[in-house]
mmCIF file of C-alpha atoms in Angstrom:
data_model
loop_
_atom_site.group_PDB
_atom_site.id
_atom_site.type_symbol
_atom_site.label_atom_id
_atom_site.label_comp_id
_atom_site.label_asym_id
_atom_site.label_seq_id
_atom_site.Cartn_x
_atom_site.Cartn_y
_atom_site.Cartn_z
ATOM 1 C CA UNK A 89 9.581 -19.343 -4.573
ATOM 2 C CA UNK A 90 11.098 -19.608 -0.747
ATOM 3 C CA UNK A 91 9.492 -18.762 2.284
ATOM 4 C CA UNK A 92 12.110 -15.602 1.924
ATOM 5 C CA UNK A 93 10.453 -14.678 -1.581
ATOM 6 C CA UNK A 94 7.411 -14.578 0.150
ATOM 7 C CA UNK A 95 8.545 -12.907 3.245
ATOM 8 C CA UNK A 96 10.326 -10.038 1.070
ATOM 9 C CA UNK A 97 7.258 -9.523 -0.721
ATOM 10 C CA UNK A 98 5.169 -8.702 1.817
ATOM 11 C CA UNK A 99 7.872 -6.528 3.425
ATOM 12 C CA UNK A 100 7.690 -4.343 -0.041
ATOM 13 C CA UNK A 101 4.312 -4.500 -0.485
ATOM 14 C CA UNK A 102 4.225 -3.055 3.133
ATOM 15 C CA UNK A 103 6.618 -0.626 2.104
ATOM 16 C CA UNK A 104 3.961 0.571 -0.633
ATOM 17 C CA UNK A 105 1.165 0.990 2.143
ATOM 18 C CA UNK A 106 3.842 3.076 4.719
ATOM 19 C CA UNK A 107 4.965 5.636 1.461
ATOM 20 C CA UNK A 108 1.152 6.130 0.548
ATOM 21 C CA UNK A 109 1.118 7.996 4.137
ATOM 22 C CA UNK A 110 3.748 10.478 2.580
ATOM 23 C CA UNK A 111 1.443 13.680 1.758
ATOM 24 C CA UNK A 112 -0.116 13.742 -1.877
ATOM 25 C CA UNK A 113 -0.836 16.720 -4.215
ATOM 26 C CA UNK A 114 -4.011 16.012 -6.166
ATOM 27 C CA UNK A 115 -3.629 17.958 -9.712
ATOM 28 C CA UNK A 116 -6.675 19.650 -11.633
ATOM 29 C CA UNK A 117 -7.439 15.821 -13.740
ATOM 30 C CA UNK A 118 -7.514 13.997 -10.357
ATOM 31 C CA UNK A 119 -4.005 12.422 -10.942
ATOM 32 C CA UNK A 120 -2.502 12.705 -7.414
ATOM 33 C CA UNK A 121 1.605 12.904 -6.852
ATOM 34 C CA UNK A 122 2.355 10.286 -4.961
ATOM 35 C CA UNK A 123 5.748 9.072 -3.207
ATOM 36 C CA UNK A 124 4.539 5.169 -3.843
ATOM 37 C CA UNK A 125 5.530 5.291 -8.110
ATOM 38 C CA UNK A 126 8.862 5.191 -5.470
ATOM 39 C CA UNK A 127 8.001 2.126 -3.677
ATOM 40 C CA UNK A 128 7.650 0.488 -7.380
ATOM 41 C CA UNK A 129 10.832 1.536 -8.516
ATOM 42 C CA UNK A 130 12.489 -0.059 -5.537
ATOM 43 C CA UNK A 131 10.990 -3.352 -5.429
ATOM 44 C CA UNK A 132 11.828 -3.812 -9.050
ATOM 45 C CA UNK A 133 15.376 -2.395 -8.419
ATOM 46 C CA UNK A 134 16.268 -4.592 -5.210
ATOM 47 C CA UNK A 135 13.919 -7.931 -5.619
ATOM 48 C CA UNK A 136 13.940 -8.554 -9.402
ATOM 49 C CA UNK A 137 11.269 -9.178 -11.781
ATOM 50 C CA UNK A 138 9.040 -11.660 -10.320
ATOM 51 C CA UNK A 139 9.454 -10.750 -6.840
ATOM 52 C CA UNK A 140 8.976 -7.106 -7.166
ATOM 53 C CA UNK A 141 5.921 -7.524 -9.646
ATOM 54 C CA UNK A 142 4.359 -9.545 -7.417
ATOM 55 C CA UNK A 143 5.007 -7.127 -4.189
ATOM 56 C CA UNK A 144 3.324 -4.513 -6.123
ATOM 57 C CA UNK A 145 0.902 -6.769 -7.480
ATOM 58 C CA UNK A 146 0.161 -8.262 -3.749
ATOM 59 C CA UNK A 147 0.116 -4.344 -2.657
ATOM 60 C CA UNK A 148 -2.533 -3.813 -5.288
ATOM 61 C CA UNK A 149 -4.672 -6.433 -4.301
ATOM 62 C CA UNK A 150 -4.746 -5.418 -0.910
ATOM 63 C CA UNK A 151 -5.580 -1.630 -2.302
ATOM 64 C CA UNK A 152 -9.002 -3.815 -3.902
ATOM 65 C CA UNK A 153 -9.817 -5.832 -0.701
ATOM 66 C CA UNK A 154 -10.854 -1.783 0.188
ATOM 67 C CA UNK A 155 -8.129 -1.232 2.607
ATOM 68 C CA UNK A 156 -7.206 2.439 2.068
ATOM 69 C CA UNK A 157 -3.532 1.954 1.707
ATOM 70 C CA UNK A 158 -3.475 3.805 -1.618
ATOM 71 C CA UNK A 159 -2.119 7.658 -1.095
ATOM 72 C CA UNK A 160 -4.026 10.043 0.246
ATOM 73 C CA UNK A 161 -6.302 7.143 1.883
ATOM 74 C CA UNK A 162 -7.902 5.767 -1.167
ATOM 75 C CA UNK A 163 -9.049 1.986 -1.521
ATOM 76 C CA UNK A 164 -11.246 -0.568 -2.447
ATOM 77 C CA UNK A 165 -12.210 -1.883 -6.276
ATOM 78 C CA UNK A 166 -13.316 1.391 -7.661
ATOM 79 C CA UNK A 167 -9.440 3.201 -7.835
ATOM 80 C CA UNK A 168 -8.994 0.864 -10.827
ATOM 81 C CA UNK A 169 -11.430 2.646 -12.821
ATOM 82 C CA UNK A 170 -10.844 5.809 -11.759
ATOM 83 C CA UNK A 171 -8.463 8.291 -13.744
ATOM 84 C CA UNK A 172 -4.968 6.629 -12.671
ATOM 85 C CA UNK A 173 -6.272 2.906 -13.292
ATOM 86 C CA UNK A 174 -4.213 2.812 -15.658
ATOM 87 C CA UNK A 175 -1.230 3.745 -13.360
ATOM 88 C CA UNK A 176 -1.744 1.427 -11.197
ATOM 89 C CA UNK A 177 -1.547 -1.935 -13.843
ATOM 90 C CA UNK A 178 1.321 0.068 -14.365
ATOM 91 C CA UNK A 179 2.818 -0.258 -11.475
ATOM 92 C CA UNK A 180 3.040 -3.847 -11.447
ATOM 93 C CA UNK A 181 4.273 -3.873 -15.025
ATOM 94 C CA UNK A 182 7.024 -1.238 -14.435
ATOM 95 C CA UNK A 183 8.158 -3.012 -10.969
ATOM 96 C CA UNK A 184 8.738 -6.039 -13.143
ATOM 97 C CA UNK A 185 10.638 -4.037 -16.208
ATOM 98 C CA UNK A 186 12.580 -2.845 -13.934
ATOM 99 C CA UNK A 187 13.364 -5.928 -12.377
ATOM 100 C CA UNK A 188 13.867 -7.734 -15.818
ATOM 101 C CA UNK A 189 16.643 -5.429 -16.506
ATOM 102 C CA UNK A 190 18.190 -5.367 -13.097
ATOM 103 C CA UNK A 191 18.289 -9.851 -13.510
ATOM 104 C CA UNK A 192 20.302 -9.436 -16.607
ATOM 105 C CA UNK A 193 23.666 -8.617 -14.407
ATOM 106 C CA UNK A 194 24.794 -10.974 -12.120
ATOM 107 C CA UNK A 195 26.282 -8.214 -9.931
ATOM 108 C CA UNK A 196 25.307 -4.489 -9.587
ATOM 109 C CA UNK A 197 25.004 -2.673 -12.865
ATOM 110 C CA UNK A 198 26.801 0.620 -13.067
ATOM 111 C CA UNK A 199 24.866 3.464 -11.165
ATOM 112 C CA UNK A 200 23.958 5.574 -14.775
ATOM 113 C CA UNK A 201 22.595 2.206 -16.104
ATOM 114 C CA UNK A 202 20.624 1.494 -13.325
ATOM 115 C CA UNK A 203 19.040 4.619 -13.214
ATOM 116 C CA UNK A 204 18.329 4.289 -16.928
ATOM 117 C CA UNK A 205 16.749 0.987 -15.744
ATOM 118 C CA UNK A 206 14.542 2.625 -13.406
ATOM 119 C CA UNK A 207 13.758 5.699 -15.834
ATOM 120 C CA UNK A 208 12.167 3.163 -18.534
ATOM 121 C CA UNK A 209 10.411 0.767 -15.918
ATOM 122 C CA UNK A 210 9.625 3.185 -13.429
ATOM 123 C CA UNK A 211 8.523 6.088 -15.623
ATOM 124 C CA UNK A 212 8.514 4.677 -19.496
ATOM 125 C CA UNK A 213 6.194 1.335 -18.186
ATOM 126 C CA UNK A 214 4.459 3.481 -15.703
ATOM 127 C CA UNK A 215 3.149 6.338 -18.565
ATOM 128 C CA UNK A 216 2.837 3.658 -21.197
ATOM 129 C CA UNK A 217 0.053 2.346 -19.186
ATOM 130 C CA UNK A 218 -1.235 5.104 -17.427
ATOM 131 C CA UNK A 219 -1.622 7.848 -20.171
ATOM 132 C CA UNK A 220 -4.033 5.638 -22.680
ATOM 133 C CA UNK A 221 -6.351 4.830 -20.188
ATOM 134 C CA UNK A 222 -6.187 8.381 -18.615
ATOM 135 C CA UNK A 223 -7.332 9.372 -22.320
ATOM 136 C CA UNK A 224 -10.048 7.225 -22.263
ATOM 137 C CA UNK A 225 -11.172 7.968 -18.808
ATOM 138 C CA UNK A 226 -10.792 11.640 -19.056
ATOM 139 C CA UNK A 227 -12.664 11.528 -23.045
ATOM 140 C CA UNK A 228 -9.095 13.741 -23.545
ATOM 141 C CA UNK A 229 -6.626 13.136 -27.239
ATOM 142 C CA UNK A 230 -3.644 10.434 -26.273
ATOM 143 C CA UNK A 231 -1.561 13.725 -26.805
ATOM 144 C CA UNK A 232 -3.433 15.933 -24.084
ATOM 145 C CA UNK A 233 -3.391 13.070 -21.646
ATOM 146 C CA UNK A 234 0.629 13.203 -22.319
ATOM 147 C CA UNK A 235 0.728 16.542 -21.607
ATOM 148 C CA UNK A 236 -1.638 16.500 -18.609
ATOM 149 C CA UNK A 237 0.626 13.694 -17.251
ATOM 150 C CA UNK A 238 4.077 15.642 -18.332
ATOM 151 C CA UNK A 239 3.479 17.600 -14.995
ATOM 152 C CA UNK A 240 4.744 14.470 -13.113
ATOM 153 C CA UNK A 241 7.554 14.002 -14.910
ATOM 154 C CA UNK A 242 9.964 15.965 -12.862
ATOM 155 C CA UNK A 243 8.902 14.417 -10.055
ATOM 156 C CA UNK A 244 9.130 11.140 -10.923
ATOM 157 C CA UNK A 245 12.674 11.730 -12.760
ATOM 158 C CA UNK A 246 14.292 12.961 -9.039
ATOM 159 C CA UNK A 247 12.284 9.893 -7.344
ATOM 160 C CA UNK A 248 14.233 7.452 -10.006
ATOM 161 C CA UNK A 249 17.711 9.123 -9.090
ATOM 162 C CA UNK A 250 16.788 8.905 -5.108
ATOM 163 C CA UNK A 251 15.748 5.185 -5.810
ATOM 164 C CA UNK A 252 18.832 4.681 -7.900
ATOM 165 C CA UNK A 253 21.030 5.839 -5.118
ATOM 166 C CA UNK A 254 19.182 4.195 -2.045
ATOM 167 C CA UNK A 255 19.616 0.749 -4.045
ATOM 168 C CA UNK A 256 22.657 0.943 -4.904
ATOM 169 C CA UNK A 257 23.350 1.399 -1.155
ATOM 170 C CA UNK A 258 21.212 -1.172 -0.106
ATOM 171 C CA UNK A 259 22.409 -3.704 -2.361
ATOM 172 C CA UNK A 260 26.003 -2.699 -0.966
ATOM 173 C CA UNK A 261 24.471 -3.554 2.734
ATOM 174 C CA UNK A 262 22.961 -6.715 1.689
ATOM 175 C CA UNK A 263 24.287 -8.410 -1.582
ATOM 176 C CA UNK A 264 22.358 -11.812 -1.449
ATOM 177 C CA UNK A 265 19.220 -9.956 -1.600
ATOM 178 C CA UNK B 148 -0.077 -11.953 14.652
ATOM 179 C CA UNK B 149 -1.209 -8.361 16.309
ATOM 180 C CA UNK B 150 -4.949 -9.623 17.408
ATOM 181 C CA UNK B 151 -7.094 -6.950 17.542
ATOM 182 C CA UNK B 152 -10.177 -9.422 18.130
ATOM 183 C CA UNK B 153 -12.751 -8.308 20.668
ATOM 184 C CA UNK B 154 -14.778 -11.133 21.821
ATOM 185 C CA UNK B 155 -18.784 -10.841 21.745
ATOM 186 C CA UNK B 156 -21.932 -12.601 20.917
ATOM 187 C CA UNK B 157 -23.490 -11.080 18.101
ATOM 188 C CA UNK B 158 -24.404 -12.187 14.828
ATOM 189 C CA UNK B 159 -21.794 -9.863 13.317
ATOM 190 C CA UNK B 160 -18.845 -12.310 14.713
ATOM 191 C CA UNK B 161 -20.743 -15.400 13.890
ATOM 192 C CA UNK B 162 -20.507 -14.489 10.185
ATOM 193 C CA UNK B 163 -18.002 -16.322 8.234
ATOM 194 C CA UNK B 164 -15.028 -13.757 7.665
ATOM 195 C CA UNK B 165 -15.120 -14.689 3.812
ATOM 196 C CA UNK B 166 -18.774 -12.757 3.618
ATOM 197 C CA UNK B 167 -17.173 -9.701 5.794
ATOM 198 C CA UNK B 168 -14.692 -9.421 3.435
ATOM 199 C CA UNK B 169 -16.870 -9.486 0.670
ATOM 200 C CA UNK B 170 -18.945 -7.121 2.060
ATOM 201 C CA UNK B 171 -16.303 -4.499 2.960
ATOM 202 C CA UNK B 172 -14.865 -4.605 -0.417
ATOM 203 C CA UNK B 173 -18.588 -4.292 -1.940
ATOM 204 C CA UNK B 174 -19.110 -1.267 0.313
ATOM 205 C CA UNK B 175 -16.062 0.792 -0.125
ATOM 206 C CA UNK B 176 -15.737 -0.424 -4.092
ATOM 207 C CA UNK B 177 -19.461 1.510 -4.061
ATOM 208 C CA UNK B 178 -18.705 4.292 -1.616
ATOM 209 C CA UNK B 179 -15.667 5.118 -4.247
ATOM 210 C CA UNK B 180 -17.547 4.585 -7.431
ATOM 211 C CA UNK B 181 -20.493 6.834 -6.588
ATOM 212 C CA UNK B 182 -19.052 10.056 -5.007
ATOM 213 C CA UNK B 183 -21.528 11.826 -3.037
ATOM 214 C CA UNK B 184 -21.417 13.386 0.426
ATOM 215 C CA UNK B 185 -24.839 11.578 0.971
ATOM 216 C CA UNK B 186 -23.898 8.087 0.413
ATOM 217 C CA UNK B 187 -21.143 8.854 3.001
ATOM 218 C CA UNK B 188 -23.434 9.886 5.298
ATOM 219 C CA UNK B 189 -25.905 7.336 5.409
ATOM 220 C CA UNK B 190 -22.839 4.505 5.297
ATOM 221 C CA UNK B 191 -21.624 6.302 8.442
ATOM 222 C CA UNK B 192 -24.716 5.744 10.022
ATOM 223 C CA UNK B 193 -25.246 2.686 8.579
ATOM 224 C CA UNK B 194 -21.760 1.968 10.054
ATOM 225 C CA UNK B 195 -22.172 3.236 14.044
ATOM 226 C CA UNK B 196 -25.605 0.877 13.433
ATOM 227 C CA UNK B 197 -23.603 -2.315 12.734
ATOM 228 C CA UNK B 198 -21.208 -1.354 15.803
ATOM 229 C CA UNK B 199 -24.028 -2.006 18.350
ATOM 230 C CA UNK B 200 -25.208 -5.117 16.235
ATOM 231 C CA UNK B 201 -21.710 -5.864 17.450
ATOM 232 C CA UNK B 202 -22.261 -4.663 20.517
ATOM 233 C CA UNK B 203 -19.237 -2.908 20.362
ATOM 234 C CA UNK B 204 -19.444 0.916 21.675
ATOM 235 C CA UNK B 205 -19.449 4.000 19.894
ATOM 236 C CA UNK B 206 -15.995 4.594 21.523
ATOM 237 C CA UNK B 207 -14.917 1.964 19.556
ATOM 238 C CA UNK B 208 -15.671 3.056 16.486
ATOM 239 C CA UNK B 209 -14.220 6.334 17.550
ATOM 240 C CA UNK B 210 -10.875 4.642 18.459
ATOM 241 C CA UNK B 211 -10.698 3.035 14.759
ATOM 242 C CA UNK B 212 -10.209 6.580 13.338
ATOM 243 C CA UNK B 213 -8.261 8.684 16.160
ATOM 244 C CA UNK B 214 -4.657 7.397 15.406
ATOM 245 C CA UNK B 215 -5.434 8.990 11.352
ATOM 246 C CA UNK B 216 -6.440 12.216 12.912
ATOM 247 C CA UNK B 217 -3.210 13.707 11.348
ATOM 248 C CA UNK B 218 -3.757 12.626 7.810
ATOM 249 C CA UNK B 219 -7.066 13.869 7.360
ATOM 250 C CA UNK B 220 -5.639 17.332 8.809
ATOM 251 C CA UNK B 221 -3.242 16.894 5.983
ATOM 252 C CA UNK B 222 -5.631 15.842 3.633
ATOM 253 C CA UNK B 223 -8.093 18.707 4.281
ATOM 254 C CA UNK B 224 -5.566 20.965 3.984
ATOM 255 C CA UNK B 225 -4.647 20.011 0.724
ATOM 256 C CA UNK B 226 -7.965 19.576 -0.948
ATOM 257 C CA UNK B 227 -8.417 23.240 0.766
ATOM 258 C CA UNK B 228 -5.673 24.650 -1.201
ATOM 259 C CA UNK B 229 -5.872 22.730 -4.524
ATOM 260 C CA UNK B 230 -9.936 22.144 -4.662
ATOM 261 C CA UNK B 231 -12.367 22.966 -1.634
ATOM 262 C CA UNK B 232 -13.498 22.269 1.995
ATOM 263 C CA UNK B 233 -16.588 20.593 0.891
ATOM 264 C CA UNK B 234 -14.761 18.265 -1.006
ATOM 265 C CA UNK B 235 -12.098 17.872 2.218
ATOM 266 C CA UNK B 236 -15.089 17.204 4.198
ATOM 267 C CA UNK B 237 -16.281 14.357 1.551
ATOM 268 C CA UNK B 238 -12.883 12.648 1.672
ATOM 269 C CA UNK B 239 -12.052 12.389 5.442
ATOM 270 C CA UNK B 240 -15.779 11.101 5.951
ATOM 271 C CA UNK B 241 -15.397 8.241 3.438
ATOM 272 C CA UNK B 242 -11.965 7.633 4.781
ATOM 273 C CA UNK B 243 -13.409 7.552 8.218
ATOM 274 C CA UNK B 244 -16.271 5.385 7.048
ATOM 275 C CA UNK B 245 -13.745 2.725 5.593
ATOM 276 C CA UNK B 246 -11.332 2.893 8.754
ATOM 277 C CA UNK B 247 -14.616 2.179 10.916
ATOM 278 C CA UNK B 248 -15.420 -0.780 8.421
ATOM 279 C CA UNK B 249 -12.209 -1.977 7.773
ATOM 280 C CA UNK B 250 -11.898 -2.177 12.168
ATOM 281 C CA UNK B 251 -15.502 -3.594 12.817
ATOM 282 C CA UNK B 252 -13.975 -6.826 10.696
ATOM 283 C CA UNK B 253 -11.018 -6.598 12.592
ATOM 284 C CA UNK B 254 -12.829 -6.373 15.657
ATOM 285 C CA UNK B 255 -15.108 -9.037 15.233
ATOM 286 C CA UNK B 256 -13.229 -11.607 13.165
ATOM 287 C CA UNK B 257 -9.865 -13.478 14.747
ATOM 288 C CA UNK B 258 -7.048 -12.823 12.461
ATOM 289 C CA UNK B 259 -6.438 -16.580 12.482
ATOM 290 C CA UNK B 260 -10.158 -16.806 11.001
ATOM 291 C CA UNK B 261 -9.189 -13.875 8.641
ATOM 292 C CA UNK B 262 -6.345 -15.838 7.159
ATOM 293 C CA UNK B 263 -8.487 -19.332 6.897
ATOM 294 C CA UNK B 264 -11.310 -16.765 5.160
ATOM 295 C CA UNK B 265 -8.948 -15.463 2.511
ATOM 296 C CA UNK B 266 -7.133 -18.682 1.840
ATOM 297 C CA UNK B 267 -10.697 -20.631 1.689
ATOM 298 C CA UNK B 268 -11.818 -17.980 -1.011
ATOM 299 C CA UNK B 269 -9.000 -18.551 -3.248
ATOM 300 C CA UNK B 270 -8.753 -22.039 -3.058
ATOM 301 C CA UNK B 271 -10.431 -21.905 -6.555
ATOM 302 C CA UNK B 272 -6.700 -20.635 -7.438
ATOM 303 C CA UNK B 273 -5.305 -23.795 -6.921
ATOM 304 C CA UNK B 274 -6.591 -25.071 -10.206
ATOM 305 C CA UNK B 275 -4.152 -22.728 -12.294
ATOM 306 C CA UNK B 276 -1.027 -24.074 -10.069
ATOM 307 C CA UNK B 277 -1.391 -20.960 -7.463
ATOM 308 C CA UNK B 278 0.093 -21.755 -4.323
ATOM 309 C CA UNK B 279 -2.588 -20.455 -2.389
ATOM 310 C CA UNK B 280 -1.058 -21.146 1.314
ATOM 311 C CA UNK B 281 2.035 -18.781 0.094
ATOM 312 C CA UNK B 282 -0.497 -16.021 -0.270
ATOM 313 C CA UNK B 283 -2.571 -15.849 2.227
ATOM 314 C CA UNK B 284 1.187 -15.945 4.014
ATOM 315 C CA UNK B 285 1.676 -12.869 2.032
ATOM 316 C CA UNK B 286 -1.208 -10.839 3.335
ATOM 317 C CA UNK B 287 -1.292 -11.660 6.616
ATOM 318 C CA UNK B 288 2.591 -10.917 6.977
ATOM 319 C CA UNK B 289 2.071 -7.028 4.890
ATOM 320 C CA UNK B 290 -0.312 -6.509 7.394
ATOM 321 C CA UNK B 291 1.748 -7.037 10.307
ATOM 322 C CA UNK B 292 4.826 -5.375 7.957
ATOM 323 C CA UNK B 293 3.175 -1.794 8.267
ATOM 324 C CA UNK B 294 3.354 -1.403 11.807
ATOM 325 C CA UNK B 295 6.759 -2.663 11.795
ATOM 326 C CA UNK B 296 8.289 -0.565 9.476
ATOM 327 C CA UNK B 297 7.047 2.511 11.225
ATOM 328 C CA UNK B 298 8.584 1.773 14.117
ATOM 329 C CA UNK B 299 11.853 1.458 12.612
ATOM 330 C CA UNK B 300 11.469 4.768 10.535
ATOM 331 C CA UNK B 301 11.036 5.994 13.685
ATOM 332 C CA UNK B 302 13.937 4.624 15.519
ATOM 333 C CA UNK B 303 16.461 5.047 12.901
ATOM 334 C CA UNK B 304 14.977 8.900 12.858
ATOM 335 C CA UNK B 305 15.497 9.103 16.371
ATOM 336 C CA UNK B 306 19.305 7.001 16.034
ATOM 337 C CA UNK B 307 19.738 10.298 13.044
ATOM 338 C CA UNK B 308 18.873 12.957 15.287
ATOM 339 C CA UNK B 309 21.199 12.446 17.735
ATOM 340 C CA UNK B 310 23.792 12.819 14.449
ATOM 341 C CA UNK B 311 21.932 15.787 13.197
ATOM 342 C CA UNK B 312 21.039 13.895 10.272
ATOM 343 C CA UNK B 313 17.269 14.275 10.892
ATOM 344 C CA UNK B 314 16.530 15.563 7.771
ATOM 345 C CA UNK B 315 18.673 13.938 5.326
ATOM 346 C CA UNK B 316 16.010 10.959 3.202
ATOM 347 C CA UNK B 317 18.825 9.265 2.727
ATOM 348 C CA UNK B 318 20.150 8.738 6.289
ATOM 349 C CA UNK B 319 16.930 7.552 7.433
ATOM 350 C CA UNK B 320 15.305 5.365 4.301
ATOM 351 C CA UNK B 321 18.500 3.184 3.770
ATOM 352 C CA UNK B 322 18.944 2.020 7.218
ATOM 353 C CA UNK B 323 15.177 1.610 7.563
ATOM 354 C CA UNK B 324 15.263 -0.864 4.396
ATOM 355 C CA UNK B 325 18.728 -2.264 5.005
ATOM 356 C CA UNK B 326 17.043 -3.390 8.886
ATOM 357 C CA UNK B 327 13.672 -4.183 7.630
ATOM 358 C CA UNK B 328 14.993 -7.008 4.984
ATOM 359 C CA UNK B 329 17.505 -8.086 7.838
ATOM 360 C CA UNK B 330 14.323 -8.083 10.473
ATOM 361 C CA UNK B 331 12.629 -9.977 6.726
ATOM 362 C CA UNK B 332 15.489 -12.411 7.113
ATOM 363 C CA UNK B 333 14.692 -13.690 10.441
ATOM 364 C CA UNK B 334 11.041 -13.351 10.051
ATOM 365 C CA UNK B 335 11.501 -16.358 6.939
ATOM 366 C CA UNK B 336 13.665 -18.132 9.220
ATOM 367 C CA UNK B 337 11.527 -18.366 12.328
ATOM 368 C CA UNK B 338 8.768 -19.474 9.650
ATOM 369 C CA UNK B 339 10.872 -22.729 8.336
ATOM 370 C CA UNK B 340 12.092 -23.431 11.695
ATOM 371 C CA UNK B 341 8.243 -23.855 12.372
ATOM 372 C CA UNK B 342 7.524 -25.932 9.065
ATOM 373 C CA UNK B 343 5.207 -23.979 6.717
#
């Protein structure tokens, strides 16, 4: 890791903080839409696995230092317990699916398989995390916490083809990223 | 490093920055586990008292919270619409509480100190083969990141509205990111050239 790992990093983790300014929509469980699930799926899409795990990661860590860079203003220790905890370790563990999948090619994988890259990190990850524990927190059935959480899904599905085509242009721009 | 330090002598800045930190986390971890209006309340108070243990004005504190005037419009709106005003209320004064917090330690602790804080706290790290210099790097630099990428949003939206393309995500969020990783670029540059 390079001092332009480290610098990138930080630029994505700061990229995290400026999307949670982007308005939320808090649903009826207290799961808000967010645009930062975006910032995930980009760091994992344009740095890779380590680098964009640990942006969100660093992000995260920030988010528990109780700087309210989370969206909609929220910080400190106690969003990890709350009822998208789980959403959060997500985050991390989507950003570096995503990335995982994006380090097998040595150049730019095709645009469909990059957005199928982003769909299973970015969403598959994401839910895979987030839904048990919103069970658990919400004393809901894994199946009603699926539902509950289904309302996202369109959302998140046109935030993976926006991310999909803003990387692909990106990496166009800048292809020793 | 943007050094919002504000020199005084008060017991508040002689405190090691490690225990600030601490205590800011403890405080908003709390304010966020328990929600009540009340605890809010009394932490704002609590808050405006440690400000003159600072001896730092009320104007001060005020000035910590005016430039996020805007999102808690847009937050109150939307609690407003999906839940209720007394719950609006409840989030912009916690929010306001933690801005205040989060800029009394800003106020009273040099960044530099900041940085030596947070890197002297995970030292323990270094046992499991964490380089620990690399991320205190890290935080200090996503700090200074934020402002810096809103400044380009806004100049590449003001470079798009001269071409009409205002409103188009794309026109504005892949030049931001395509000049914020080239801005990235130099930043890791200028960092070797000094010899981290």
């Amino acid at each position: 890791m390079n001092t332009k790992d480290i610098v990138l990093i930080a630029l994505f983790a700061a990229l995290m903080a400026a999307l949670g300014v982007v308005p939320q929509i808090t649903l009826p469980l207290g799961v808000p839409i967010t645009a930062q699930s975006m910032g995930v799926m980009l760091a994992g899409a344009l740095l890779g696995a380590k680098r964009g795990g640990l942006a969100i990661a660093l992000f995260l860590g920030l988010v528990a230092l109780g700087l309210p860079l989370l969206a909609g203003g929220r910080g400190g220790a106690g969003v990890f317990f709350g009822a998208s905890g789980g959403f959060l370790i997500g985050f991390v563990v989507g950003a570096f699916v995503i990335g995982l999948l994006f380090d097998r090619h040595k150049t730019q994988p095709a645009f469909l398989l990059s957005l199928i890259y982003i769909l299973v990190g970015g969403i598959g990850v994401v839910y895979l995390f987030g839904v048990p524990w919103l069970a658990q927190i919400a004393e809901l059935s894994l199946g009603q916490a699926l539902v509950g959480s289904a309302a996202f899904l369109p959302g998140d599905c046109v935030k993976a083809v926006l991310t999909a085509l803003i990387a692909r242009e990106v990496r166009k721009a800048i292809p020793t990223l | 490093m943007l050094d919002l330090y504000v020199a005084r002598d008060s017991p508040l800045h002689a405190l090691a920055p490690g225990w600030k930190i601490l205590a800011l986390a403890i405080v908003c971890s709390v304010l966020f586990a328990i929600d009540h209006i009340a605890l809010s309340l009394g932490a704002l108070c609590g808050t405006l008292v440690l400000y003159r243990v600072a001896r730092l004005s009320v104007a001060m504190a005020w000035q910590q919270v005016r430039p996020a005037w805007w999102i808690f419009g847009l937050i109150f709106v939307a609690q407003l619409v999906f839940n209720s005003w007394l719950i609006g209320l409840f989030v912009i004064l916690r929010f306001a509480v933690l801005l205040m917090l989060a800029g009394l330690l800003t106020l009273t602790t040099k960044s530099s100190d900041m940085i030596d804080g947070i890197e002297a706290g995970l030292t323990p790290l270094r046992r499991f083969g964490f380089r620990t210099e690399g991320i205190s790097l890290a935080i200090s630099l996503t700090l200074r990141f934020i402002p810096v990428l809103t400044q380009v949003v806004q100049e590449v939206r003001e470079a798009q509205n001269t071409r009409g393309l205002e409103r188009n995500p794309f026109a504005i969020a892949i030049p931001s990111i395509v000049r914020t990783i080239k801005i990235s670029e130099e930043i890791s540059d200028a960092i070797d050239a000094r010899g981290f």
